Amino acid sequence: MSSLSHFLSTHQLLIIYTCTILTLCTLYAVQPIQPLFEKEFSLSRFEAVIFTTVIMLPLGFAPIFYGYILETFSSKLFLRNAVLMLGILELCFAWSDTYPVLLAIRALQGILIPAVLTSLMSYISFITPKDKVQQAIGYYIGATILGGFIGRLFSGILSDFFGWRLFFVLLGIALIVMFGALSFLSEEVKVDFVKPKLSQVLDVLKNKTFFNIYAMMFFIFFVFQALLNFLPFQLKNLSSSMGYGKVGMMYAGYIIGFIISIRILWMIRLFGSETKTIVFGILTYFVGLQIFHINDYTVMFGGMFVFCAGFFIIHSVASGLISKLAHEKRAISNGLYLSFYYAGGTIGTFAPGVFYHYLGWHVFLGLLSFSVIATLFFALKLQQSLHS
């Protein structure tokens, strides 16, 4: 019986990880081909980058509201229908011809994605033995990283050969197939949506340790999304004939996040503490960012590995630190972490574009470098609050 349950849980985890990869493809596939949309639909630069902004906007807020909305819903039914709707919306996106409709579809997908991801994580905790949950969540993080890269790479490659629509048709079909595959999941789990009271939120924010982590991650993800969202435009500036597959391949540095996420405890032991590891991550992040001043594809490609290594060191340590320190307020603490993290990322997808548009690439990188230095201030304050 135990071997049968192990077999079933392994297959269910495989379905969950595949669904995670496809969901992250949905989130990021548009990013490397935004200059293509700018050209095809005669958009301004701002209108083109908003494709990533609108889908990210709900990520920080939706999990909080879902806690109140979904108490009466079947978690399995909800997850399957959300994935089915993502697939149908993807097909609609592929067949749409007007910018407002394309944007509205992305916004609707943004509302669905946090619900799908939260449900998938709850399922992992439910079907995995307690001693294997940490490992299973590690693989889930790996699946999000893989999905982010695969979506960007294949949307770029297929856009070069068949136009931009084919990738979204294939992704839509894959999500609809996933709707069928999700029927094999266990019947019900309790989905861990947060339902915070304002007083509880304020209590967590008054804690200096938590606040420093939140402020640090706001700026960290602000910088990350800013660079990743405007880089395709800079690459097209360097060579207007550069293929979108080559632009998509630029995100290969993302994959280093998978190695870091499963080796982070070793790194913390190496540096002696979480805060020292974070400071090392910030310095690596800063150095990686400076490499992008050299306007050469190969140099930038290498720089992406350094930049992403810094990012995933900071993110892996900070998210683990929140869980370790939170105790009885873990759900609210983690929920606020995601809210600050995605709020920073959402603003990063469009706001620094003003600097890029009017003052150029190097001033844009200067602004991001200044933001990284600000995170160092919060990291040092964090170190003080942990040791006081």
C-alpha positions as a LaTeX table, in Angstrom:
\begin{tabular}{lrrr}
\hline
Residue & $x$ (\AA) & $y$ (\AA) & $z$ (\AA) \\
\hline
Met1 & 0.00 & 0.00 & 0.00 \\
Ser2 & 2.82 & 2.39 & 0.88 \\
Ser3 & 4.52 & 1.77 & $-2.49$ \\
Leu4 & 1.19 & 2.49 & $-4.23$ \\
Ser5 & 0.73 & 5.77 & $-2.28$ \\
His6 & 4.36 & 6.71 & $-3.09$ \\
Phe7 & 3.69 & 6.00 & $-6.78$ \\
Leu8 & 0.51 & 8.12 & $-6.68$ \\
Ser9 & 2.16 & 11.03 & $-4.83$ \\
Thr10 & 5.13 & 11.00 & $-7.27$ \\
His11 & 2.76 & 11.22 & $-10.25$ \\
Gln12 & 0.72 & 13.95 & $-8.60$ \\
Leu13 & 3.90 & 15.95 & $-7.90$ \\
Leu14 & 4.91 & 15.55 & $-11.55$ \\
Ile15 & 1.52 & 16.98 & $-12.61$ \\
Ile16 & 1.92 & 19.85 & $-10.10$ \\
Tyr17 & 5.45 & 20.73 & $-11.29$ \\
Thr18 & 4.38 & 20.63 & $-14.95$ \\
Cys19 & 1.44 & 22.91 & $-14.14$ \\
Thr20 & 3.83 & 25.27 & $-12.30$ \\
Ile21 & 6.15 & 25.45 & $-15.33$ \\
Leu22 & 3.22 & 26.23 & $-17.68$ \\
Thr23 & 1.82 & 28.89 & $-15.30$ \\
Leu24 & 5.21 & 30.66 & $-15.14$ \\
Cys25 & 5.47 & 30.43 & $-18.94$ \\
Thr26 & 2.17 & 32.36 & $-19.04$ \\
Leu27 & 3.55 & 35.01 & $-16.68$ \\
Tyr28 & 6.83 & 35.75 & $-18.50$ \\
Ala29 & 6.50 & 34.61 & $-22.14$ \\
Val30 & 5.68 & 38.12 & $-23.40$ \\
Gln31 & 8.78 & 39.76 & $-21.83$ \\
Pro32 & 11.46 & 39.13 & $-24.53$ \\
Ile33 & 9.06 & 39.91 & $-27.41$ \\
Gln34 & 7.70 & 43.22 & $-26.08$ \\
Pro35 & 9.67 & 45.16 & $-28.76$ \\
Leu36 & 7.82 & 43.02 & $-31.34$ \\
Phe37 & 4.45 & 44.14 & $-29.92$ \\
Glu38 & 5.73 & 47.73 & $-29.89$ \\
Lys39 & 6.42 & 47.46 & $-33.63$ \\
Glu40 & 3.41 & 45.37 & $-34.73$ \\
Phe41 & 0.75 & 47.39 & $-32.88$ \\
Ser42 & 2.51 & 50.80 & $-33.21$ \\
Leu43 & 2.75 & 51.13 & $-29.44$ \\
Ser44 & 4.78 & 53.50 & $-27.32$ \\
Arg45 & 7.58 & 51.94 & $-25.24$ \\
Phe46 & 5.45 & 52.44 & $-22.12$ \\
Glu47 & 2.45 & 50.63 & $-23.68$ \\
Ala48 & 4.67 & 47.70 & $-24.67$ \\
Val49 & 6.24 & 47.15 & $-21.22$ \\
Ile50 & 2.81 & 47.29 & $-19.54$ \\
Phe51 & 2.20 & 43.74 & $-20.85$ \\
Thr52 & 4.38 & 42.49 & $-17.98$ \\
Thr53 & 3.13 & 45.10 & $-15.49$ \\
Val54 & $-0.58$ & 44.20 & $-15.72$ \\
Ile55 & $-0.02$ & 40.48 & $-15.19$ \\
Met56 & 2.26 & 41.08 & $-12.18$ \\
Leu57 & 0.11 & 43.73 & $-10.50$ \\
Pro58 & $-2.36$ & 41.32 & $-8.82$ \\
Leu59 & 0.36 & 38.95 & $-7.57$ \\
Gly60 & 1.02 & 40.91 & $-4.38$ \\
Phe61 & $-2.60$ & 41.58 & $-3.50$ \\
Ala62 & $-4.66$ & 38.68 & $-4.79$ \\
Pro63 & $-3.56$ & 36.07 & $-2.20$ \\
Ile64 & $-4.88$ & 38.29 & 0.60 \\
Phe65 & $-8.34$ & 38.68 & $-1.00$ \\
Tyr66 & $-8.59$ & 35.03 & $-2.06$ \\
Gly67 & $-8.60$ & 34.01 & 1.61 \\
Tyr68 & $-11.98$ & 35.67 & 2.03 \\
Ile69 & $-13.47$ & 34.65 & $-1.31$ \\
Leu70 & $-12.57$ & 30.96 & $-1.54$ \\
Glu71 & $-13.67$ & 29.49 & 1.78 \\
Thr72 & $-16.75$ & 27.93 & 0.18 \\
Phe73 & $-15.08$ & 26.60 & $-3.00$ \\
Ser74 & $-13.73$ & 23.12 & $-3.68$ \\
Ser75 & $-9.96$ & 23.62 & $-3.96$ \\
Lys76 & $-9.57$ & 20.98 & $-6.70$ \\
Leu77 & $-12.48$ & 22.34 & $-8.74$ \\
Phe78 & $-11.18$ & 25.88 & $-8.30$ \\
Leu79 & $-7.61$ & 24.98 & $-9.35$ \\
Arg80 & $-8.75$ & 23.03 & $-12.42$ \\
Asn81 & $-11.12$ & 25.78 & $-13.59$ \\
Ala82 & $-8.48$ & 28.49 & $-13.02$ \\
Val83 & $-6.00$ & 26.52 & $-15.19$ \\
Leu84 & $-8.70$ & 25.94 & $-17.85$ \\
Met85 & $-9.45$ & 29.68 & $-17.90$ \\
Leu86 & $-5.72$ & 30.47 & $-18.21$ \\
Gly87 & $-5.58$ & 28.17 & $-21.25$ \\
Ile88 & $-8.66$ & 29.67 & $-22.90$ \\
Leu89 & $-7.36$ & 33.20 & $-22.26$ \\
Glu90 & $-4.03$ & 32.20 & $-23.83$ \\
Leu91 & $-5.85$ & 31.11 & $-27.01$ \\
Cys92 & $-7.84$ & 34.37 & $-26.98$ \\
Phe93 & $-4.55$ & 36.27 & $-26.62$ \\
Ala94 & $-3.15$ & 34.48 & $-29.68$ \\
Trp95 & $-6.19$ & 35.46 & $-31.78$ \\
Ser96 & $-6.59$ & 39.05 & $-30.56$ \\
Asp97 & $-5.67$ & 42.00 & $-32.74$ \\
Thr98 & $-6.23$ & 45.05 & $-30.56$ \\
Tyr99 & $-3.97$ & 46.32 & $-27.79$ \\
Pro100 & $-6.71$ & 46.98 & $-25.15$ \\
Val101 & $-8.03$ & 43.40 & $-25.56$ \\
Leu102 & $-4.53$ & 41.91 & $-25.30$ \\
Leu103 & $-3.90$ & 43.97 & $-22.17$ \\
Ala104 & $-7.25$ & 42.99 & $-20.59$ \\
Ile105 & $-6.46$ & 39.30 & $-21.17$ \\
Arg106 & $-3.08$ & 39.70 & $-19.44$ \\
Ala107 & $-4.77$ & 41.44 & $-16.49$ \\
Leu108 & $-7.31$ & 38.59 & $-16.12$ \\
Gln109 & $-4.49$ & 36.05 & $-16.21$ \\
Gly110 & $-2.71$ & 38.04 & $-13.50$ \\
Ile111 & $-5.74$ & 37.57 & $-11.23$ \\
Leu112 & $-5.78$ & 33.80 & $-11.83$ \\
Ile113 & $-2.04$ & 33.07 & $-11.56$ \\
Pro114 & $-1.56$ & 33.71 & $-7.79$ \\
Ala115 & $-4.58$ & 31.49 & $-7.04$ \\
Val116 & $-3.12$ & 28.69 & $-9.17$ \\
Leu117 & 0.36 & 28.96 & $-7.60$ \\
Thr118 & $-0.95$ & 29.13 & $-4.01$ \\
Ser119 & $-3.19$ & 26.08 & $-4.65$ \\
Leu120 & $-0.30$ & 24.12 & $-6.16$ \\
Met121 & 1.94 & 24.85 & $-3.14$ \\
Ser122 & $-0.84$ & 23.74 & $-0.79$ \\
Tyr123 & $-1.19$ & 20.49 & $-2.71$ \\
Ile124 & 2.57 & 19.86 & $-2.40$ \\
Ser125 & 2.37 & 20.25 & 1.39 \\
Phe126 & $-0.70$ & 17.98 & 1.49 \\
Ile127 & 0.53 & 15.01 & $-0.60$ \\
Thr128 & 4.21 & 15.00 & 0.48 \\
Pro129 & 5.40 & 13.26 & 3.69 \\
Lys130 & 6.41 & 15.84 & 6.33 \\
Asp131 & 10.12 & 15.00 & 6.16 \\
Lys132 & 10.09 & 15.55 & 2.35 \\
Val133 & 8.06 & 18.80 & 2.19 \\
Gln134 & 11.13 & 21.10 & 2.22 \\
Gln135 & 12.69 & 19.16 & $-0.65$ \\
Ala136 & 9.41 & 19.12 & $-2.59$ \\
Ile137 & 9.02 & 22.92 & $-2.16$ \\
Gly138 & 12.65 & 23.29 & $-3.34$ \\
Tyr139 & 11.72 & 21.46 & $-6.54$ \\
Tyr140 & 8.63 & 23.68 & $-6.85$ \\
Ile141 & 10.90 & 26.76 & $-6.75$ \\
Gly142 & 13.05 & 25.06 & $-9.38$ \\
Ala143 & 9.94 & 24.54 & $-11.54$ \\
Thr144 & 9.08 & 28.28 & $-11.29$ \\
Ile145 & 12.62 & 29.16 & $-12.40$ \\
Leu146 & 12.51 & 26.65 & $-15.27$ \\
Gly147 & 9.07 & 27.91 & $-16.35$ \\
Gly148 & 10.26 & 31.54 & $-16.36$ \\
Phe149 & 13.17 & 30.62 & $-18.64$ \\
Ile150 & 11.31 & 28.20 & $-20.95$ \\
Gly151 & 8.49 & 30.71 & $-21.52$ \\
Arg152 & 10.90 & 33.49 & $-22.47$ \\
Leu153 & 13.13 & 31.28 & $-24.62$ \\
Phe154 & 10.46 & 29.51 & $-26.68$ \\
Ser155 & 8.26 & 32.58 & $-27.20$ \\
Gly156 & 11.39 & 34.22 & $-28.66$ \\
Ile157 & 12.44 & 31.26 & $-30.84$ \\
Leu158 & 8.94 & 30.54 & $-32.22$ \\
Ser159 & 8.35 & 34.27 & $-32.88$ \\
Asp160 & 11.42 & 34.28 & $-35.16$ \\
Phe161 & 10.21 & 31.34 & $-37.26$ \\
Phe162 & 6.40 & 31.39 & $-37.12$ \\
Gly163 & 5.35 & 34.80 & $-35.73$ \\
Trp164 & 4.45 & 35.49 & $-32.11$ \\
Arg165 & 0.99 & 33.86 & $-32.06$ \\
Leu166 & 2.00 & 30.17 & $-32.36$ \\
Phe167 & 3.68 & 29.97 & $-28.95$ \\
Phe168 & 0.56 & 31.27 & $-27.21$ \\
Val169 & $-1.65$ & 28.78 & $-29.11$ \\
Leu170 & 0.60 & 25.89 & $-27.99$ \\
Leu171 & 0.72 & 27.19 & $-24.41$ \\
Gly172 & $-3.08$ & 27.52 & $-24.37$ \\
Ile173 & $-3.51$ & 23.93 & $-25.58$ \\
Ala174 & $-0.97$ & 22.68 & $-23.00$ \\
Leu175 & $-2.89$ & 24.43 & $-20.18$ \\
Ile176 & $-6.20$ & 22.91 & $-21.36$ \\
Val177 & $-4.54$ & 19.44 & $-21.37$ \\
Met178 & $-3.30$ & 20.25 & $-17.85$ \\
Phe179 & $-6.94$ & 20.88 & $-16.83$ \\
Gly180 & $-7.55$ & 17.20 & $-17.64$ \\
Ala181 & $-4.36$ & 16.02 & $-15.90$ \\
Leu182 & $-5.27$ & 17.84 & $-12.67$ \\
Ser183 & $-8.31$ & 15.53 & $-12.28$ \\
Phe184 & $-5.79$ & 12.92 & $-11.01$ \\
Leu185 & $-4.96$ & 15.02 & $-7.92$ \\
Ser186 & $-6.26$ & 14.01 & $-4.49$ \\
Glu187 & $-9.81$ & 15.19 & $-3.95$ \\
Glu188 & $-9.42$ & 18.03 & $-1.49$ \\
Val189 & $-6.76$ & 20.02 & 0.33 \\
Lys190 & $-7.01$ & 23.03 & 2.56 \\
Val191 & $-5.57$ & 25.89 & 0.51 \\
Asp192 & $-3.47$ & 28.18 & 2.72 \\
Phe193 & $-4.81$ & 31.57 & 1.69 \\
Val194 & $-4.08$ & 34.34 & 4.17 \\
Lys195 & $-6.96$ & 36.21 & 5.83 \\
Pro196 & $-5.18$ & 38.94 & 7.76 \\
Lys197 & $-6.68$ & 41.55 & 10.04 \\
Leu198 & $-5.25$ & 45.07 & 9.72 \\
Ser199 & $-4.01$ & 44.99 & 13.34 \\
Gln200 & $-2.05$ & 41.77 & 12.62 \\
Val201 & $-0.49$ & 43.33 & 9.50 \\
Leu202 & 0.56 & 46.42 & 11.47 \\
Asp203 & 2.04 & 44.24 & 14.23 \\
Val204 & 4.26 & 42.46 & 11.71 \\
Leu205 & 5.28 & 45.74 & 10.01 \\
Lys206 & 6.25 & 47.27 & 13.38 \\
Asn207 & 8.81 & 44.49 & 13.77 \\
Lys208 & 12.09 & 46.07 & 12.58 \\
Thr209 & 13.52 & 42.74 & 11.41 \\
Phe210 & 10.55 & 41.96 & 9.18 \\
Phe211 & 10.26 & 45.52 & 7.89 \\
Asn212 & 13.94 & 45.59 & 6.84 \\
Ile213 & 13.51 & 42.30 & 4.95 \\
Tyr214 & 10.35 & 43.61 & 3.21 \\
Ala215 & 11.96 & 46.94 & 2.24 \\
Met216 & 15.09 & 45.16 & 0.99 \\
Met217 & 13.07 & 42.73 & $-1.17$ \\
Phe218 & 10.93 & 45.57 & $-2.57$ \\
Phe219 & 14.06 & 47.19 & $-4.07$ \\
Ile220 & 15.70 & 43.87 & $-5.01$ \\
Phe221 & 12.76 & 42.76 & $-7.15$ \\
Phe222 & 12.26 & 46.32 & $-8.44$ \\
Val223 & 15.79 & 46.19 & $-9.91$ \\
Phe224 & 15.41 & 42.62 & $-11.17$ \\
Gln225 & 12.21 & 43.23 & $-13.12$ \\
Ala226 & 13.44 & 46.62 & $-14.39$ \\
Leu227 & 16.52 & 45.08 & $-16.00$ \\
Leu228 & 14.70 & 42.01 & $-17.35$ \\
Asn229 & 11.82 & 44.07 & $-18.77$ \\
Phe230 & 13.90 & 46.73 & $-20.58$ \\
Leu231 & 16.81 & 44.52 & $-21.66$ \\
Pro232 & 15.02 & 43.28 & $-24.84$ \\
Phe233 & 14.68 & 46.91 & $-26.03$ \\
Gln234 & 18.39 & 47.57 & $-25.41$ \\
Leu235 & 19.36 & 44.37 & $-27.26$ \\
Lys236 & 17.23 & 45.46 & $-30.25$ \\
Asn237 & 18.95 & 48.89 & $-30.07$ \\
Leu238 & 22.34 & 47.17 & $-30.29$ \\
Ser239 & 21.26 & 45.19 & $-33.34$ \\
Ser240 & 17.86 & 45.72 & $-34.94$ \\
Ser241 & 18.34 & 42.45 & $-36.83$ \\
Met242 & 18.82 & 40.42 & $-33.63$ \\
Gly243 & 16.35 & 37.52 & $-33.50$ \\
Tyr244 & 13.91 & 37.16 & $-30.61$ \\
Gly245 & 15.25 & 33.65 & $-29.95$ \\
Lys246 & 18.61 & 35.25 & $-29.16$ \\
Val247 & 16.85 & 37.77 & $-26.90$ \\
Gly248 & 15.06 & 34.90 & $-25.13$ \\
Met249 & 18.34 & 33.01 & $-24.70$ \\
Met250 & 19.72 & 36.03 & $-22.79$ \\
Tyr251 & 17.58 & 34.86 & $-19.84$ \\
Ala252 & 19.59 & 31.60 & $-19.54$ \\
Gly253 & 21.30 & 33.05 & $-16.45$ \\
Tyr254 & 17.95 & 32.54 & $-14.73$ \\
Ile255 & 18.68 & 28.80 & $-14.51$ \\
Ile256 & 21.44 & 29.41 & $-11.94$ \\
Gly257 & 18.60 & 30.17 & $-9.51$ \\
Phe258 & 17.71 & 26.47 & $-9.41$ \\
Ile259 & 21.22 & 25.49 & $-8.28$ \\
Ile260 & 21.29 & 28.26 & $-5.67$ \\
Ser261 & 17.83 & 27.45 & $-4.27$ \\
Ile262 & 18.88 & 23.86 & $-3.49$ \\
Arg263 & 22.38 & 24.81 & $-2.20$ \\
Ile264 & 21.44 & 27.85 & $-0.10$ \\
Leu265 & 21.87 & 26.14 & 3.31 \\
Trp266 & 25.44 & 25.23 & 2.31 \\
Met267 & 26.08 & 28.90 & 1.42 \\
Ile268 & 24.70 & 30.14 & 4.75 \\
Arg269 & 27.02 & 27.71 & 6.57 \\
Leu270 & 29.93 & 28.91 & 4.40 \\
Phe271 & 29.39 & 32.61 & 5.28 \\
Gly272 & 28.41 & 31.92 & 8.88 \\
Ser273 & 25.00 & 33.67 & 8.96 \\
Glu274 & 21.97 & 34.61 & 6.87 \\
Thr275 & 22.77 & 38.33 & 6.89 \\
Lys276 & 26.37 & 37.84 & 5.73 \\
Thr277 & 25.08 & 35.64 & 2.89 \\
Ile278 & 22.57 & 38.36 & 1.95 \\
Val279 & 25.30 & 41.03 & 1.91 \\
Phe280 & 27.42 & 38.77 & $-0.34$ \\
Gly281 & 24.36 & 38.32 & $-2.59$ \\
Ile282 & 23.81 & 42.10 & $-2.81$ \\
Leu283 & 27.47 & 42.73 & $-3.73$ \\
Thr284 & 27.26 & 39.99 & $-6.41$ \\
Tyr285 & 24.01 & 41.56 & $-7.66$ \\
Phe286 & 25.67 & 44.99 & $-7.89$ \\
Val287 & 28.70 & 43.63 & $-9.80$ \\
Gly288 & 26.42 & 41.71 & $-12.19$ \\
Leu289 & 24.47 & 44.89 & $-12.91$ \\
Gln290 & 27.65 & 46.84 & $-13.83$ \\
Ile291 & 28.52 & 44.26 & $-16.51$ \\
Phe292 & 25.47 & 45.43 & $-18.51$ \\
His293 & 27.22 & 48.77 & $-19.14$ \\
Ile294 & 29.29 & 46.87 & $-21.75$ \\
Asn295 & 27.08 & 46.86 & $-24.83$ \\
Asp296 & 28.09 & 43.45 & $-26.14$ \\
Tyr297 & 25.71 & 40.45 & $-26.31$ \\
Thr298 & 28.25 & 37.86 & $-25.11$ \\
Val299 & 29.41 & 40.01 & $-22.18$ \\
Met300 & 25.79 & 40.74 & $-21.19$ \\
Phe301 & 24.96 & 37.03 & $-21.47$ \\
Gly302 & 27.72 & 36.26 & $-18.93$ \\
Gly303 & 26.63 & 39.21 & $-16.78$ \\
Met304 & 23.13 & 37.73 & $-16.53$ \\
Phe305 & 24.53 & 34.69 & $-14.68$ \\
Val306 & 26.28 & 36.93 & $-12.13$ \\
Phe307 & 23.22 & 39.18 & $-11.77$ \\
Cys308 & 20.79 & 36.25 & $-11.35$ \\
Ala309 & 23.15 & 34.48 & $-8.91$ \\
Gly310 & 23.09 & 37.59 & $-6.68$ \\
Phe311 & 19.31 & 37.86 & $-6.94$ \\
Phe312 & 18.57 & 34.23 & $-6.06$ \\
Ile313 & 21.03 & 34.22 & $-3.15$ \\
Ile314 & 19.20 & 37.22 & $-1.60$ \\
His315 & 15.70 & 35.88 & $-2.38$ \\
Ser316 & 16.39 & 32.32 & $-1.15$ \\
Val317 & 17.91 & 33.49 & 2.14 \\
Ala318 & 15.32 & 36.24 & 2.81 \\
Ser319 & 12.26 & 34.04 & 2.14 \\
Gly320 & 13.71 & 31.27 & 4.34 \\
Leu321 & 14.54 & 33.79 & 7.08 \\
Ile322 & 10.94 & 35.06 & 7.16 \\
Ser323 & 9.62 & 31.49 & 7.61 \\
Lys324 & 12.22 & 30.80 & 10.32 \\
Leu325 & 11.43 & 33.96 & 12.33 \\
Ala326 & 7.66 & 34.19 & 11.87 \\
His327 & 6.44 & 31.37 & 14.17 \\
Glu328 & 2.72 & 31.94 & 14.91 \\
Lys329 & 2.28 & 34.71 & 12.30 \\
Arg330 & 3.91 & 32.75 & 9.48 \\
Ala331 & 1.03 & 33.03 & 6.97 \\
Ile332 & 0.72 & 36.82 & 7.37 \\
Ser333 & 4.52 & 37.33 & 7.40 \\
Asn334 & 4.93 & 35.31 & 4.19 \\
Gly335 & 1.93 & 37.06 & 2.61 \\
Leu336 & 3.44 & 40.48 & 3.34 \\
Tyr337 & 6.80 & 39.29 & 1.98 \\
Leu338 & 5.11 & 38.43 & $-1.34$ \\
Ser339 & 3.18 & 41.72 & $-1.36$ \\
Phe340 & 6.33 & 43.87 & $-0.94$ \\
Tyr341 & 8.27 & 41.64 & $-3.33$ \\
Tyr342 & 5.71 & 41.82 & $-6.14$ \\
Ala343 & 4.89 & 45.50 & $-5.51$ \\
Gly344 & 8.57 & 46.31 & $-6.10$ \\
Gly345 & 8.67 & 44.08 & $-9.18$ \\
Thr346 & 5.50 & 45.57 & $-10.63$ \\
Ile347 & 6.76 & 49.16 & $-10.27$ \\
Gly348 & 10.13 & 48.04 & $-11.68$ \\
Thr349 & 8.51 & 46.80 & $-14.89$ \\
Phe350 & 7.56 & 50.35 & $-15.97$ \\
Ala351 & 8.74 & 53.24 & $-13.72$ \\
Pro352 & 12.51 & 53.15 & $-14.53$ \\
Gly353 & 11.55 & 53.28 & $-18.22$ \\
Val354 & 11.34 & 57.08 & $-17.90$ \\
Phe355 & 15.10 & 57.15 & $-17.21$ \\
Tyr356 & 15.79 & 54.70 & $-20.04$ \\
His357 & 13.64 & 56.59 & $-22.55$ \\
Tyr358 & 14.92 & 60.12 & $-21.83$ \\
Leu359 & 18.42 & 59.62 & $-20.40$ \\
Gly360 & 19.59 & 56.34 & $-21.94$ \\
Trp361 & 20.77 & 52.90 & $-20.89$ \\
His362 & 23.72 & 53.93 & $-18.69$ \\
Val363 & 21.69 & 56.38 & $-16.56$ \\
Phe364 & 18.99 & 53.69 & $-16.29$ \\
Leu365 & 21.61 & 51.25 & $-14.95$ \\
Gly366 & 22.86 & 54.00 & $-12.62$ \\
Leu367 & 19.37 & 54.33 & $-11.10$ \\
Leu368 & 19.20 & 50.55 & $-10.59$ \\
Ser369 & 22.69 & 50.54 & $-9.03$ \\
Phe370 & 21.61 & 53.25 & $-6.57$ \\
Ser371 & 18.57 & 51.10 & $-5.65$ \\
Val372 & 20.87 & 48.12 & $-4.99$ \\
Ile373 & 23.01 & 50.28 & $-2.67$ \\
Ala374 & 19.77 & 51.19 & $-0.81$ \\
Thr375 & 19.14 & 47.47 & $-0.23$ \\
Leu376 & 22.58 & 47.21 & 1.37 \\
Phe377 & 21.42 & 49.79 & 3.95 \\
Phe378 & 18.38 & 47.63 & 4.80 \\
Ala379 & 20.55 & 44.48 & 4.94 \\
Leu380 & 22.91 & 46.11 & 7.45 \\
Lys381 & 19.92 & 47.36 & 9.50 \\
Leu382 & 18.60 & 43.79 & 9.40 \\
Gln383 & 21.92 & 42.52 & 10.76 \\
Gln384 & 21.70 & 45.04 & 13.63 \\
Ser385 & 18.09 & 44.11 & 14.49 \\
Leu386 & 18.90 & 40.38 & 14.52 \\
His387 & 21.88 & 40.82 & 16.83 \\
Ser388 & 20.46 & 43.48 & 19.15 \\
\hline
\end{tabular}
